[in-house]
PDB file of C-alpha atoms in Angstrom:
ATOM      1  CA  MET K   1     -20.088-101.067  -7.196  1.00 60.00           C
ATOM      2  CA  GLN K   2     -18.435 -97.958  -8.546  1.00 68.00           C
ATOM      3  CA  VAL K   3     -14.623 -97.994  -8.528  1.00 79.00           C
ATOM      4  CA  VAL K   4     -13.216 -94.538  -7.827  1.00 82.00           C
ATOM      5  CA  ASP K   5      -9.606 -93.374  -7.759  1.00 90.00           C
ATOM      6  CA  TRP K   6      -9.805 -90.784  -4.989  1.00 91.00           C
ATOM      7  CA  ASN K   7      -6.339 -89.429  -5.722  1.00 93.00           C
ATOM      8  CA  ILE K   8      -7.551 -88.390  -9.167  1.00 94.00           C
ATOM      9  CA  ILE K   9     -10.868 -87.057  -7.840  1.00 93.00           C
ATOM     10  CA  ILE K  10      -9.100 -84.921  -5.233  1.00 95.00           C
ATOM     11  CA  LYS K  11      -6.486 -83.708  -7.717  1.00 95.00           C
ATOM     12  CA  GLU K  12      -9.076 -82.777 -10.360  1.00 95.00           C
ATOM     13  CA  HIS K  13     -11.816 -81.383  -8.141  1.00 95.00           C
ATOM     14  CA  GLY K  14      -9.994 -80.314  -4.987  1.00 95.00           C
ATOM     15  CA  PRO K  15      -9.371 -76.751  -6.177  1.00 95.00           C
ATOM     16  CA  VAL K  16     -13.067 -76.050  -6.861  1.00 94.00           C
ATOM     17  CA  VAL K  17     -14.033 -77.566  -3.497  1.00 95.00           C
ATOM     18  CA  TRP K  18     -11.461 -75.341  -1.787  1.00 96.00           C
ATOM     19  CA  GLN K  19     -12.643 -72.233  -3.683  1.00 94.00           C
ATOM     20  CA  THR K  20     -16.262 -72.947  -2.817  1.00 93.00           C
ATOM     21  CA  ALA K  21     -15.512 -73.380   0.870  1.00 94.00           C
ATOM     22  CA  TYR K  22     -13.154 -70.413   1.060  1.00 94.00           C
ATOM     23  CA  ARG K  23     -15.531 -68.034  -0.744  1.00 91.00           C
ATOM     24  CA  LEU K  24     -18.292 -68.866   1.689  1.00 91.00           C
ATOM     25  CA  LEU K  25     -16.245 -69.161   4.880  1.00 92.00           C
ATOM     26  CA  GLY K  26     -13.566 -66.550   4.312  1.00 89.00           C
ATOM     27  CA  ASN K  27     -10.716 -68.194   6.187  1.00 89.00           C
ATOM     28  CA  ASP K  28      -8.244 -71.018   5.683  1.00 93.00           C
ATOM     29  CA  ALA K  29      -8.960 -73.014   8.846  1.00 93.00           C
ATOM     30  CA  ASP K  30     -12.691 -73.325   8.256  1.00 93.00           C
ATOM     31  CA  ALA K  31     -12.171 -73.955   4.537  1.00 94.00           C
ATOM     32  CA  ALA K  32      -9.720 -76.781   5.352  1.00 95.00           C
ATOM     33  CA  ASP K  33     -12.249 -78.392   7.713  1.00 94.00           C
ATOM     34  CA  CYS K  34     -14.968 -78.076   5.095  1.00 95.00           C
ATOM     35  CA  PHE K  35     -12.649 -79.495   2.413  1.00 96.00           C
ATOM     36  CA  GLN K  36     -12.042 -82.611   4.492  1.00 95.00           C
ATOM     37  CA  GLU K  37     -15.701 -83.016   5.460  1.00 95.00           C
ATOM     38  CA  THR K  38     -16.717 -82.705   1.813  1.00 96.00           C
ATOM     39  CA  PHE K  39     -14.449 -85.506   0.622  1.00 95.00           C
ATOM     40  CA  VAL K  40     -15.280 -87.771   3.571  1.00 95.00           C
ATOM     41  CA  CYS K  41     -18.980 -87.303   2.882  1.00 94.00           C
ATOM     42  CA  ALA K  42     -18.456 -87.928  -0.864  1.00 94.00           C
ATOM     43  CA  LEU K  43     -16.547 -91.119  -0.077  1.00 93.00           C
ATOM     44  CA  GLU K  44     -19.315 -92.384   2.196  1.00 93.00           C
ATOM     45  CA  LEU K  45     -21.967 -91.485  -0.357  1.00 92.00           C
ATOM     46  CA  SER K  46     -20.088 -93.175  -3.212  1.00 92.00           C
ATOM     47  CA  ARG K  47     -19.999 -96.393  -1.175  1.00 91.00           C
ATOM     48  CA  ARG K  48     -23.820 -96.352  -0.870  1.00 91.00           C
ATOM     49  CA  GLN K  49     -24.813 -95.248  -4.363  1.00 91.00           C
ATOM     50  CA  ARG K  50     -23.490 -94.495  -7.820  1.00 91.00           C
ATOM     51  CA  VAL K  51     -22.324 -90.902  -8.308  1.00 90.00           C
ATOM     52  CA  ARG K  52     -23.440 -89.393 -11.631  1.00 89.00           C
ATOM     53  CA  SER K  53     -21.279 -86.274 -11.471  1.00 91.00           C
ATOM     54  CA  PHE K  54     -18.441 -85.864  -9.004  1.00 93.00           C
ATOM     55  CA  PRO K  55     -17.941 -82.133  -9.737  1.00 93.00           C
ATOM     56  CA  ALA K  56     -21.602 -81.321  -9.053  1.00 92.00           C
ATOM     57  CA  LEU K  57     -21.735 -83.570  -5.992  1.00 94.00           C
ATOM     58  CA  LEU K  58     -18.566 -82.103  -4.512  1.00 96.00           C
ATOM     59  CA  ILE K  59     -19.689 -78.511  -5.090  1.00 94.00           C
ATOM     60  CA  ARG K  60     -23.069 -79.262  -3.506  1.00 93.00           C
ATOM     61  CA  LEU K  61     -21.441 -80.963  -0.526  1.00 95.00           C
ATOM     62  CA  ALA K  62     -18.887 -78.160  -0.082  1.00 95.00           C
ATOM     63  CA  THR K  63     -21.677 -75.589  -0.226  1.00 94.00           C
ATOM     64  CA  THR K  64     -23.798 -77.455   2.315  1.00 93.00           C
ATOM     65  CA  ARG K  65     -20.859 -78.045   4.657  1.00 94.00           C
ATOM     66  CA  SER K  66     -19.852 -74.378   4.383  1.00 93.00           C
ATOM     67  CA  ILE K  67     -23.350 -73.178   5.231  1.00 92.00           C
ATOM     68  CA  ASP K  68     -23.425 -75.568   8.203  1.00 91.00           C
ATOM     69  CA  GLN K  69     -20.046 -74.204   9.324  1.00 90.00           C
ATOM     70  CA  LEU K  70     -21.297 -70.610   9.008  1.00 90.00           C
ATOM     71  CA  ARG K  71     -24.352 -71.425  11.097  1.00 88.00           C
ATOM     72  CA  ARG K  72     -22.168 -72.969  13.807  1.00 86.00           C
ATOM     73  CA  ARG K  73     -19.801 -69.995  13.691  1.00 84.00           C
ATOM     74  CA  PHE K  74     -22.513 -67.369  14.067  1.00 81.00           C
ATOM     75  CA  ARG K  75     -24.371 -69.382  16.696  1.00 78.00           C
ATOM     76  CA  HIS K  76     -21.134 -69.525  18.734  1.00 73.00           C
ATOM     77  CA  GLU K  77     -20.399 -65.839  18.169  1.00 70.00           C
ATOM     78  CA  ARG K  78     -23.820 -64.894  19.531  1.00 64.00           C
ATOM     79  CA  ILE K  79     -23.059 -66.731  22.754  1.00 60.00           C
ATOM     80  CA  GLY K  80     -19.450 -65.522  22.815  1.00 57.00           C
ATOM     81  CA  THR K  81     -17.601 -68.829  22.497  1.00 47.00           C
ATOM     82  CA  ASN K  82     -15.806 -68.414  19.190  1.00 43.00           C
ATOM     83  CA  GLY K  83     -12.822 -66.271  18.261  1.00 42.00           C
ATOM     84  CA  HIS K  84     -13.884 -65.896  14.599  1.00 41.00           C
ATOM     85  CA  ASN K  85     -15.020 -62.320  14.644  1.00 39.00           C
ATOM     86  CA  GLN K  86     -12.539 -61.134  12.060  1.00 36.00           C
ATOM     87  CA  LEU K  87     -12.455 -62.142   8.444  1.00 37.00           C
ATOM     88  CA  GLU K  88      -9.110 -63.357   7.276  1.00 40.00           C
ATOM     89  CA  GLY K  89      -7.734 -63.009   3.809  1.00 43.00           C
ATOM     90  CA  SER K  90      -5.232 -61.105   1.797  1.00 46.00           C
ATOM     91  CA  ASN K  91      -5.815 -57.591   0.584  1.00 48.00           C
ATOM     92  CA  ASN K  92      -5.455 -57.918  -3.178  1.00 52.00           C
ATOM     93  CA  ASN K  93      -7.102 -54.569  -3.859  1.00 50.00           C
ATOM     94  CA  THR K  94      -5.081 -51.409  -4.154  1.00 62.00           C
ATOM     95  CA  ASP K  95      -7.921 -49.374  -2.613  1.00 76.00           C
ATOM     96  CA  PRO K  96      -8.168 -50.090   1.131  1.00 80.00           C
ATOM     97  CA  VAL K  97     -11.655 -48.546   1.379  1.00 81.00           C
ATOM     98  CA  GLN K  98     -12.965 -50.835  -1.358  1.00 81.00           C
ATOM     99  CA  TYR K  99     -11.331 -53.826   0.348  1.00 78.00           C
ATOM    100  CA  VAL K 100     -12.997 -53.016   3.684  1.00 82.00           C
ATOM    101  CA  GLN K 101     -16.359 -52.525   1.981  1.00 82.00           C
ATOM    102  CA  GLN K 102     -16.026 -55.891   0.210  1.00 83.00           C
ATOM    103  CA  GLN K 103     -15.100 -57.607   3.465  1.00 84.00           C
ATOM    104  CA  GLU K 104     -18.068 -56.051   5.256  1.00 85.00           C
ATOM    105  CA  LEU K 105     -20.422 -57.051   2.458  1.00 86.00           C
ATOM    106  CA  ALA K 106     -19.033 -60.607   2.479  1.00 86.00           C
ATOM    107  CA  ALA K 107     -19.480 -60.809   6.250  1.00 86.00           C
ATOM    108  CA  ARG K 108     -23.071 -59.595   6.006  1.00 88.00           C
ATOM    109  CA  LEU K 109     -23.798 -62.084   3.229  1.00 90.00           C
ATOM    110  CA  ARG K 110     -22.385 -64.900   5.372  1.00 89.00           C
ATOM    111  CA  ILE K 111     -24.652 -63.864   8.235  1.00 89.00           C
ATOM    112  CA  ALA K 112     -27.638 -63.552   5.901  1.00 92.00           C
ATOM    113  CA  LEU K 113     -27.043 -67.007   4.421  1.00 92.00           C
ATOM    114  CA  THR K 114     -27.251 -68.529   7.892  1.00 90.00           C
ATOM    115  CA  GLN K 115     -30.738 -67.017   8.250  1.00 91.00           C
ATOM    116  CA  LEU K 116     -32.081 -68.741   5.129  1.00 94.00           C
ATOM    117  CA  PRO K 117     -33.544 -72.253   5.131  1.00 95.00           C
ATOM    118  CA  LEU K 118     -30.855 -74.719   4.016  1.00 92.00           C
ATOM    119  CA  GLN K 119     -32.289 -75.402   0.569  1.00 95.00           C
ATOM    120  CA  GLU K 120     -32.595 -71.685  -0.220  1.00 96.00           C
ATOM    121  CA  ALA K 121     -29.028 -71.035   0.940  1.00 94.00           C
ATOM    122  CA  GLN K 122     -27.816 -74.023  -1.067  1.00 94.00           C
ATOM    123  CA  VAL K 123     -29.530 -72.977  -4.282  1.00 95.00           C
ATOM    124  CA  PHE K 124     -28.366 -69.360  -3.896  1.00 95.00           C
ATOM    125  CA  CYS K 125     -24.752 -70.413  -3.347  1.00 93.00           C
ATOM    126  CA  LEU K 126     -24.756 -73.006  -6.118  1.00 93.00           C
ATOM    127  CA  ARG K 127     -26.104 -70.423  -8.549  1.00 94.00           C
ATOM    128  CA  TYR K 128     -24.221 -67.279  -7.566  1.00 92.00           C
ATOM    129  CA  VAL K 129     -21.082 -68.488  -5.805  1.00 88.00           C
ATOM    130  CA  ASN K 130     -20.423 -71.522  -7.998  1.00 89.00           C
ATOM    131  CA  ASP K 131     -22.124 -70.254 -11.174  1.00 90.00           C
ATOM    132  CA  MET K 132     -24.046 -73.486 -11.718  1.00 92.00           C
ATOM    133  CA  THR K 133     -26.948 -73.520 -14.182  1.00 94.00           C
ATOM    134  CA  TYR K 134     -30.539 -74.064 -13.086  1.00 96.00           C
ATOM    135  CA  ARG K 135     -30.490 -77.444 -14.826  1.00 95.00           C
ATOM    136  CA  LEU K 136     -27.333 -78.615 -13.052  1.00 94.00           C
ATOM    137  CA  ILE K 137     -28.662 -77.436  -9.680  1.00 95.00           C
ATOM    138  CA  ALA K 138     -31.974 -79.204 -10.344  1.00 95.00           C
ATOM    139  CA  ASN K 139     -30.213 -82.440 -11.291  1.00 93.00           C
ATOM    140  CA  GLU K 140     -27.958 -82.336  -8.260  1.00 90.00           C
ATOM    141  CA  LEU K 141     -30.717 -81.547  -5.764  1.00 92.00           C
ATOM    142  CA  GLY K 142     -33.326 -83.791  -7.375  1.00 92.00           C
ATOM    143  CA  ILE K 143     -35.808 -80.984  -8.057  1.00 95.00           C
ATOM    144  CA  THR K 144     -37.189 -79.341 -11.192  1.00 96.00           C
ATOM    145  CA  THR K 145     -35.647 -76.299 -12.844  1.00 96.00           C
ATOM    146  CA  THR K 146     -38.876 -74.449 -12.059  1.00 97.00           C
ATOM    147  CA  ALA K 147     -38.401 -75.270  -8.370  1.00 97.00           C
ATOM    148  CA  VAL K 148     -34.842 -73.937  -8.599  1.00 97.00           C
ATOM    149  CA  GLY K 149     -36.201 -70.642  -9.931  1.00 96.00           C
ATOM    150  CA  VAL K 150     -38.847 -70.414  -7.221  1.00 97.00           C
ATOM    151  CA  ILE K 151     -36.373 -71.245  -4.436  1.00 97.00           C
ATOM    152  CA  LEU K 152     -33.855 -68.775  -5.830  1.00 97.00           C
ATOM    153  CA  HIS K 153     -36.506 -66.044  -5.995  1.00 97.00           C
ATOM    154  CA  ARG K 154     -37.473 -66.686  -2.357  1.00 97.00           C
ATOM    155  CA  ALA K 155     -33.833 -66.614  -1.276  1.00 96.00           C
ATOM    156  CA  LYS K 156     -33.137 -63.339  -3.088  1.00 96.00           C
ATOM    157  CA  THR K 157     -36.279 -61.754  -1.634  1.00 96.00           C
ATOM    158  CA  LYS K 158     -35.238 -62.722   1.908  1.00 95.00           C
ATOM    159  CA  LEU K 159     -31.658 -61.563   1.333  1.00 94.00           C
ATOM    160  CA  ARG K 160     -32.924 -58.209   0.013  1.00 93.00           C
ATOM    161  CA  ARG K 161     -35.025 -57.778   3.168  1.00 93.00           C
ATOM    162  CA  PHE K 162     -32.049 -58.727   5.335  1.00 91.00           C
ATOM    163  CA  PHE K 163     -29.785 -56.177   3.647  1.00 88.00           C
ATOM    164  CA  LYS K 164     -32.408 -53.429   3.804  1.00 88.00           C
ATOM    165  CA  ALA K 165     -32.879 -54.112   7.516  1.00 86.00           C
ATOM    166  CA  SER K 166     -29.121 -54.206   8.128  1.00 76.00           C
ATOM    167  CA  ILE K 167     -28.702 -50.817   6.457  1.00 73.00           C
ATOM    168  CA  LYS K 168     -31.328 -49.302   8.762  1.00 69.00           C
ATOM    169  CA  GLU K 169     -29.857 -51.005  11.832  1.00 59.00           C
ATOM    170  CA  PRO K 170     -26.200 -52.016  11.458  1.00 52.00           C
ATOM    171  CA  ARG K 171     -25.576 -55.448  12.922  1.00 49.00           C
ATOM    172  CA  SER K 172     -23.184 -55.613  15.831  1.00 50.00           C
ATOM    173  CA  GLU K 173     -21.978 -59.096  14.831  1.00 50.00           C
ATOM    174  CA  VAL K 174     -20.047 -57.720  11.841  1.00 46.00           C
ATOM    175  CA  VAL K 175     -16.604 -56.833  13.158  1.00 43.00           C
ATOM    176  CA  LEU K 176     -13.765 -56.011  10.813  1.00 35.00           C
TER     177      LEU K 176
END
């Protein structure tokens, strides 16, 4: 059985888990929930099997948990049961117009990611949000690097279609 010092794991890898969750979710409360779920899931998984790479595992878990959280959020917003219709965050930009545009784009990307199949959303986020290589993604997901490329291509094609459609018909779910 693998002996793991979770205090060290959390100290070393906690910041990247937080960044992953926050980038995808856009607010502290959801990122905190995702952070906890990620480490609980990693703990349970490490009790069942040997973990080859804690950084890769934690990023994958944080990405998956964040996508699940986004899906729940937008499902609840559609039926009017969730108060998360504004993106939180600090305005670090000096140009307010640019800040609003970035927030709107981030909100649309979050919505679009919930429309993708889980594996496509995962691969897209691991590659472009977490800047993981094809090889690392393939190793973590147990697929080939060729499959990563194919999945990524499909995800980008669907996201392009989503954004083209959202330009023609602005989505009412995006509220700033």
